[in-house]
Amino acid sequence: MNVTEALNSRFTCRAFKSQPLEKDTILAILEAANRAPSWANTQPWEIFVAGGEDLESLRQACLENFRQGVPGNSDLPRAEEWPPHITRRVQSLMADRSQALGIDRADKAARKTLAEQNHRFFGAPVVVYLCMERSLTPWSIHDLGMMAQSIMLAAEERGVASAIAYNLVIYPDLIRKAVDIPEDLAIIIGLALGYADMAIPQNDFRSSRRSVEEVVRFQGI
Ligand SMILES: Cc1cc2nc3c(=O)[nH]c(=O)nc-3n(C[C@H](O)[C@H](O)[C@H](O)COP(=O)(O)O)c2cc1C
């Protein structure tokens, strides 16, 4: 698989098989991704990988919090508001996903079931947490973003599916306790890894993109 093929085949996997992910495979993915660039080679990422019984307990605790309506409290605050043209893209994604899954957007129970999948970590056997020191600037978050995409592409090459999700990190206190992440590290993002369950319709959905013509402006070329 070449890079373009990996870019095209990666998608946010929202249903994983329970099949475990071998430690050697996780290590091979992280070895490859560890070539990600960063500002002055600062390599600000601290990476925690959770699986097995420890992840199961965390999964149950996060799901319980969600069911009880405990508000999220991510270390990196979520945007409370988007400008209208960005909001339209979020709405369009939600509408496309609902349509693909045959779910009525007014069906609250169906929406709750979908939301719960996030808090079950999509059934993934492994979650990777990308963290960095709290004192660093948004430039380092930028570096973690490159690490995240590198992990997802290296995973893709090895037939391993991924889901990057804010919802994986909304209960940092629970994660810190389960995964032993020190207080001075901010938990920036979570990546679920594992083998995609392609029998689940959720995984057939492919999101659209703005066209390159719309996104890119050339000057002098
Ligand atoms: C920073 C970030 C946070 C995300 N959080 C969530 C999330 O909480 N739940 C979810 O289902 N998808 C989440 N996604 C996945 C996006 O919805 C997805 O990347 C986007 O719709 C494009 O679809 P694709 O990844 O399948 O190409 C997140 C993606 C990023 C980059």
mmCIF file of C-alpha atoms and ligand atoms in Angstrom:
data_model
loop_
_atom_site.group_PDB
_atom_site.id
_atom_site.type_symbol
_atom_site.label_atom_id
_atom_site.label_comp_id
_atom_site.label_asym_id
_atom_site.label_seq_id
_atom_site.Cartn_x
_atom_site.Cartn_y
_atom_site.Cartn_z
ATOM 1 C CA MET A 1 0.000 0.000 0.000
ATOM 2 C CA ASN A 2 1.449 3.383 -0.960
ATOM 3 C CA VAL A 3 0.802 6.628 0.914
ATOM 4 C CA THR A 4 -1.975 7.811 -1.406
ATOM 5 C CA GLU A 5 -3.735 4.461 -1.067
ATOM 6 C CA ALA A 6 -3.478 4.679 2.720
ATOM 7 C CA LEU A 7 -4.808 8.262 2.683
ATOM 8 C CA ASN A 8 -7.754 7.147 0.585
ATOM 9 C CA SER A 9 -8.599 3.967 2.459
ATOM 10 C CA ARG A 10 -8.348 5.330 6.023
ATOM 11 C CA PHE A 11 -11.690 6.170 7.538
ATOM 12 C CA THR A 12 -12.968 6.679 11.059
ATOM 13 C CA CYS A 13 -13.821 3.148 12.128
ATOM 14 C CA ARG A 14 -16.807 3.184 14.488
ATOM 15 C CA ALA A 15 -17.107 -0.571 15.034
ATOM 16 C CA PHE A 16 -14.124 -2.766 15.851
ATOM 17 C CA LYS A 17 -13.926 -6.530 16.215
ATOM 18 C CA SER A 18 -13.121 -7.745 19.711
ATOM 19 C CA GLN A 19 -10.044 -9.479 18.213
ATOM 20 C CA PRO A 20 -7.011 -8.257 20.151
ATOM 21 C CA LEU A 21 -4.293 -6.216 18.480
ATOM 22 C CA GLU A 22 -0.881 -7.826 18.912
ATOM 23 C CA LYS A 23 1.713 -5.812 20.837
ATOM 24 C CA ASP A 24 4.242 -6.323 18.000
ATOM 25 C CA THR A 25 1.814 -4.744 15.540
ATOM 26 C CA ILE A 26 1.202 -1.779 17.859
ATOM 27 C CA LEU A 27 4.949 -1.333 18.241
ATOM 28 C CA ALA A 28 5.546 -1.524 14.468
ATOM 29 C CA ILE A 29 2.890 1.166 13.924
ATOM 30 C CA LEU A 30 4.384 3.426 16.583
ATOM 31 C CA GLU A 31 7.962 2.852 15.313
ATOM 32 C CA ALA A 32 6.895 3.991 11.843
ATOM 33 C CA ALA A 33 4.855 6.951 13.131
ATOM 34 C CA ASN A 34 7.688 8.061 15.370
ATOM 35 C CA ARG A 35 9.282 9.618 12.260
ATOM 36 C CA ALA A 36 6.606 12.347 12.411
ATOM 37 C CA PRO A 37 8.070 15.857 12.166
ATOM 38 C CA SER A 38 7.888 18.389 14.991
ATOM 39 C CA TRP A 39 8.987 21.941 15.715
ATOM 40 C CA ALA A 40 12.819 21.854 16.012
ATOM 41 C CA ASN A 41 12.496 18.114 16.582
ATOM 42 C CA THR A 42 10.984 18.794 20.006
ATOM 43 C CA GLN A 43 8.956 15.542 19.765
ATOM 44 C CA PRO A 44 6.550 16.811 22.439
ATOM 45 C CA TRP A 45 4.359 13.687 22.385
ATOM 46 C CA GLU A 46 4.073 11.335 25.345
ATOM 47 C CA ILE A 47 2.128 8.287 24.258
ATOM 48 C CA PHE A 48 0.114 5.929 26.453
ATOM 49 C CA VAL A 49 -1.370 2.730 25.058
ATOM 50 C CA ALA A 50 -4.209 1.032 26.925
ATOM 51 C CA GLY A 51 -5.689 -2.414 26.334
ATOM 52 C CA GLY A 52 -6.811 -5.563 28.110
ATOM 53 C CA GLU A 53 -8.565 -5.498 31.461
ATOM 54 C CA ASP A 54 -7.394 -1.960 32.222
ATOM 55 C CA LEU A 55 -9.100 -0.638 29.093
ATOM 56 C CA GLU A 56 -12.239 -2.688 29.848
ATOM 57 C CA SER A 57 -12.607 -1.087 33.287
ATOM 58 C CA LEU A 58 -12.036 2.362 31.809
ATOM 59 C CA ARG A 59 -14.601 1.658 29.076
ATOM 60 C CA GLN A 60 -17.215 0.728 31.670
ATOM 61 C CA ALA A 61 -16.429 3.788 33.792
ATOM 62 C CA CYS A 62 -16.639 6.189 30.806
ATOM 63 C CA LEU A 63 -19.891 4.629 29.612
ATOM 64 C CA GLU A 64 -21.342 4.913 33.102
ATOM 65 C CA ASN A 65 -20.365 8.600 33.276
ATOM 66 C CA PHE A 66 -21.961 9.228 29.887
ATOM 67 C CA ARG A 67 -25.172 7.445 30.881
ATOM 68 C CA GLN A 68 -25.375 9.483 34.062
ATOM 69 C CA GLY A 69 -24.983 12.669 32.027
ATOM 70 C CA VAL A 70 -21.614 13.652 33.525
ATOM 71 C CA PRO A 71 -20.417 16.572 31.393
ATOM 72 C CA GLY A 72 -17.152 16.178 29.492
ATOM 73 C CA ASN A 73 -14.122 17.917 30.899
ATOM 74 C CA SER A 74 -11.370 17.357 28.317
ATOM 75 C CA ASP A 75 -7.928 18.804 29.051
ATOM 76 C CA LEU A 76 -8.095 20.551 25.675
ATOM 77 C CA PRO A 77 -11.419 22.410 25.815
ATOM 78 C CA ARG A 78 -13.803 21.752 22.956
ATOM 79 C CA ALA A 79 -15.078 24.591 20.790
ATOM 80 C CA GLU A 80 -18.336 25.848 22.274
ATOM 81 C CA GLU A 81 -19.374 27.565 19.078
ATOM 82 C CA TRP A 82 -18.386 27.357 15.434
ATOM 83 C CA PRO A 83 -18.905 30.039 12.807
ATOM 84 C CA PRO A 84 -22.063 29.325 10.756
ATOM 85 C CA HIS A 85 -20.283 28.005 7.637
ATOM 86 C CA ILE A 86 -18.350 25.470 9.785
ATOM 87 C CA THR A 87 -21.515 24.522 11.684
ATOM 88 C CA ARG A 88 -23.077 23.708 8.324
ATOM 89 C CA ARG A 89 -20.268 21.205 7.629
ATOM 90 C CA VAL A 90 -20.863 19.509 11.000
ATOM 91 C CA GLN A 91 -24.599 19.343 10.282
ATOM 92 C CA SER A 92 -23.932 18.013 6.813
ATOM 93 C CA LEU A 93 -21.713 15.217 8.209
ATOM 94 C CA MET A 94 -24.391 14.268 10.749
ATOM 95 C CA ALA A 95 -27.125 14.327 8.101
ATOM 96 C CA ASP A 96 -25.037 12.203 5.685
ATOM 97 C CA ARG A 97 -24.236 9.679 8.419
ATOM 98 C CA SER A 98 -27.847 9.451 9.566
ATOM 99 C CA GLN A 99 -29.029 8.973 6.010
ATOM 100 C CA ALA A 100 -26.417 6.296 5.308
ATOM 101 C CA LEU A 101 -27.483 4.442 8.453
ATOM 102 C CA GLY A 102 -31.199 4.948 7.816
ATOM 103 C CA ILE A 103 -31.599 6.850 11.086
ATOM 104 C CA ASP A 104 -34.085 9.645 11.507
ATOM 105 C CA ARG A 105 -32.287 12.650 13.038
ATOM 106 C CA ALA A 106 -35.362 13.166 15.240
ATOM 107 C CA ASP A 107 -34.992 9.634 16.659
ATOM 108 C CA LYS A 108 -33.397 10.427 20.012
ATOM 109 C CA ALA A 109 -32.968 6.780 21.059
ATOM 110 C CA ALA A 110 -31.085 5.929 17.861
ATOM 111 C CA ARG A 111 -28.881 8.998 18.273
ATOM 112 C CA LYS A 112 -28.130 8.030 21.864
ATOM 113 C CA THR A 113 -27.093 4.544 20.737
ATOM 114 C CA LEU A 114 -24.735 6.102 18.200
ATOM 115 C CA ALA A 115 -23.334 8.475 20.807
ATOM 116 C CA GLU A 116 -22.804 5.568 23.203
ATOM 117 C CA GLN A 117 -20.541 3.863 20.672
ATOM 118 C CA ASN A 118 -18.067 6.680 21.301
ATOM 119 C CA HIS A 119 -18.075 5.948 25.008
ATOM 120 C CA ARG A 120 -17.610 2.243 24.357
ATOM 121 C CA PHE A 121 -14.520 3.349 22.412
ATOM 122 C CA PHE A 122 -16.248 1.819 19.371
ATOM 123 C CA GLY A 123 -15.434 -1.616 20.818
ATOM 124 C CA ALA A 124 -11.719 -1.133 20.074
ATOM 125 C CA PRO A 125 -9.247 -3.439 21.839
ATOM 126 C CA VAL A 126 -6.670 -0.650 22.099
ATOM 127 C CA VAL A 127 -6.757 3.098 22.717
ATOM 128 C CA VAL A 128 -3.689 5.289 22.223
ATOM 129 C CA TYR A 129 -3.609 8.563 24.161
ATOM 130 C CA LEU A 130 -1.445 11.375 22.790
ATOM 131 C CA CYS A 131 -0.348 13.667 25.604
ATOM 132 C CA MET A 132 2.002 16.611 26.055
ATOM 133 C CA GLU A 133 3.222 18.857 28.845
ATOM 134 C CA ARG A 134 0.603 21.420 29.822
ATOM 135 C CA SER A 135 3.084 24.315 29.550
ATOM 136 C CA LEU A 136 3.581 23.871 25.782
ATOM 137 C CA THR A 137 1.976 26.077 23.124
ATOM 138 C CA PRO A 138 -0.543 25.205 20.370
ATOM 139 C CA TRP A 139 2.460 24.584 18.086
ATOM 140 C CA SER A 140 3.031 21.364 19.973
ATOM 141 C CA ILE A 141 -0.601 20.344 19.480
ATOM 142 C CA HIS A 142 0.154 20.786 15.795
ATOM 143 C CA ASP A 143 3.039 18.279 16.219
ATOM 144 C CA LEU A 144 0.709 15.831 17.991
ATOM 145 C CA GLY A 145 -1.692 16.135 15.065
ATOM 146 C CA MET A 146 1.060 15.019 12.729
ATOM 147 C CA MET A 147 1.847 12.110 15.032
ATOM 148 C CA ALA A 148 -1.841 11.175 15.071
ATOM 149 C CA GLN A 149 -2.142 11.045 11.286
ATOM 150 C CA SER A 150 1.180 9.180 11.047
ATOM 151 C CA ILE A 151 -0.139 6.539 13.458
ATOM 152 C CA MET A 152 -3.380 6.203 11.484
ATOM 153 C CA LEU A 153 -1.565 5.806 8.147
ATOM 154 C CA ALA A 154 0.986 3.353 9.547
ATOM 155 C CA ALA A 155 -1.936 1.406 11.017
ATOM 156 C CA GLU A 156 -3.779 1.455 7.702
ATOM 157 C CA GLU A 157 -0.754 -0.014 5.927
ATOM 158 C CA ARG A 158 -0.884 -2.945 8.360
ATOM 159 C CA GLY A 159 -4.611 -3.550 7.920
ATOM 160 C CA VAL A 160 -5.364 -1.932 11.275
ATOM 161 C CA ALA A 161 -8.330 0.446 11.455
ATOM 162 C CA SER A 162 -8.406 3.605 13.554
ATOM 163 C CA ALA A 163 -10.739 6.203 15.019
ATOM 164 C CA ILE A 164 -9.452 9.519 16.253
ATOM 165 C CA ALA A 165 -12.022 10.937 18.656
ATOM 166 C CA TYR A 166 -12.524 13.769 21.090
ATOM 167 C CA ASN A 167 -15.063 11.582 22.869
ATOM 168 C CA LEU A 168 -12.248 9.230 23.848
ATOM 169 C CA VAL A 169 -10.728 11.929 26.066
ATOM 170 C CA ILE A 170 -13.694 13.722 27.640
ATOM 171 C CA TYR A 171 -13.179 12.116 31.056
ATOM 172 C CA PRO A 172 -9.470 12.773 31.728
ATOM 173 C CA ASP A 173 -9.751 11.996 35.449
ATOM 174 C CA LEU A 174 -10.930 8.463 34.694
ATOM 175 C CA ILE A 175 -8.225 8.007 32.024
ATOM 176 C CA ARG A 176 -5.474 9.295 34.346
ATOM 177 C CA LYS A 177 -6.503 6.843 37.029
ATOM 178 C CA ALA A 178 -6.746 3.861 34.675
ATOM 179 C CA VAL A 179 -3.707 4.561 32.498
ATOM 180 C CA ASP A 180 -1.441 6.245 35.039
ATOM 181 C CA ILE A 181 -0.956 9.503 33.121
ATOM 182 C CA PRO A 182 0.748 12.164 35.273
ATOM 183 C CA GLU A 183 -1.156 15.343 36.106
ATOM 184 C CA ASP A 184 1.401 17.574 34.346
ATOM 185 C CA LEU A 185 0.594 15.974 30.984
ATOM 186 C CA ALA A 186 -2.476 17.156 29.101
ATOM 187 C CA ILE A 187 -4.376 14.377 27.357
ATOM 188 C CA ILE A 188 -4.837 15.891 23.922
ATOM 189 C CA ILE A 189 -6.505 13.198 21.818
ATOM 190 C CA GLY A 190 -7.366 9.516 21.754
ATOM 191 C CA LEU A 191 -6.987 7.066 18.888
ATOM 192 C CA ALA A 192 -8.856 3.780 18.927
ATOM 193 C CA LEU A 193 -7.049 0.994 17.070
ATOM 194 C CA GLY A 194 -8.044 -2.512 16.075
ATOM 195 C CA TYR A 195 -9.576 -4.564 13.294
ATOM 196 C CA ALA A 196 -12.640 -3.089 11.596
ATOM 197 C CA ASP A 197 -15.890 -5.025 11.817
ATOM 198 C CA MET A 198 -17.031 -4.544 8.238
ATOM 199 C CA ALA A 199 -20.323 -6.381 8.920
ATOM 200 C CA ILE A 200 -21.512 -3.261 10.789
ATOM 201 C CA PRO A 201 -23.124 -0.662 8.451
ATOM 202 C CA GLN A 202 -21.436 2.225 10.347
ATOM 203 C CA ASN A 203 -18.178 1.227 8.701
ATOM 204 C CA ASP A 204 -19.585 1.527 5.176
ATOM 205 C CA PHE A 205 -19.988 5.268 5.569
ATOM 206 C CA ARG A 206 -17.411 7.498 3.876
ATOM 207 C CA SER A 207 -17.402 11.213 4.606
ATOM 208 C CA SER A 208 -17.262 13.756 1.795
ATOM 209 C CA ARG A 209 -14.663 16.483 1.351
ATOM 210 C CA ARG A 210 -14.676 20.022 0.036
ATOM 211 C CA SER A 211 -13.092 19.920 -3.415
ATOM 212 C CA VAL A 212 -9.442 20.849 -3.829
ATOM 213 C CA GLU A 213 -10.613 23.634 -6.182
ATOM 214 C CA GLU A 214 -12.627 25.126 -3.332
ATOM 215 C CA VAL A 215 -9.947 24.725 -0.689
ATOM 216 C CA VAL A 216 -6.753 25.685 -2.512
ATOM 217 C CA ARG A 217 -5.731 29.032 -3.988
ATOM 218 C CA PHE A 218 -2.766 29.065 -6.324
ATOM 219 C CA GLN A 219 -0.714 32.157 -6.978
ATOM 220 C CA GLY A 220 1.998 32.330 -9.621
ATOM 221 C CA ILE A 221 1.630 28.647 -10.539
HETATM 222 C C1 LIG B 1 -9.707 15.994 16.471
HETATM 223 C C2 LIG B 1 -10.793 15.043 16.004
HETATM 224 C C3 LIG B 1 -11.809 14.679 16.881
HETATM 225 C C4 LIG B 1 -12.807 13.784 16.479
HETATM 226 N N1 LIG B 1 -13.746 13.374 17.376
HETATM 227 C C5 LIG B 1 -14.659 12.446 17.020
HETATM 228 C C6 LIG B 1 -15.573 11.937 17.976
HETATM 229 O O1 LIG B 1 -15.577 12.315 19.151
HETATM 230 N N2 LIG B 1 -16.463 10.985 17.565
HETATM 231 C C7 LIG B 1 -16.484 10.505 16.281
HETATM 232 O O2 LIG B 1 -17.302 9.629 15.982
HETATM 233 N N3 LIG B 1 -15.617 10.975 15.355
HETATM 234 C C8 LIG B 1 -14.697 11.910 15.691
HETATM 235 N N4 LIG B 1 -13.785 12.371 14.780
HETATM 236 C C9 LIG B 1 -13.799 11.801 13.420
HETATM 237 C C10 LIG B 1 -14.343 12.796 12.402
HETATM 238 O O3 LIG B 1 -15.740 12.880 12.510
HETATM 239 C C11 LIG B 1 -13.907 12.309 11.007
HETATM 240 O O4 LIG B 1 -12.504 12.351 10.926
HETATM 241 C C12 LIG B 1 -14.490 13.153 9.890
HETATM 242 O O5 LIG B 1 -15.893 13.073 9.889
HETATM 243 C C13 LIG B 1 -13.967 12.672 8.528
HETATM 244 O O6 LIG B 1 -14.309 11.322 8.331
HETATM 245 P P1 LIG B 1 -13.219 10.175 8.135
HETATM 246 O O7 LIG B 1 -12.230 10.233 9.271
HETATM 247 O O8 LIG B 1 -13.985 8.888 8.153
HETATM 248 O O9 LIG B 1 -12.519 10.425 6.828
HETATM 249 C C14 LIG B 1 -12.791 13.263 15.149
HETATM 250 C C15 LIG B 1 -11.776 13.655 14.277
HETATM 251 C C16 LIG B 1 -10.777 14.508 14.694
HETATM 252 C C17 LIG B 1 -9.657 14.854 13.741
#
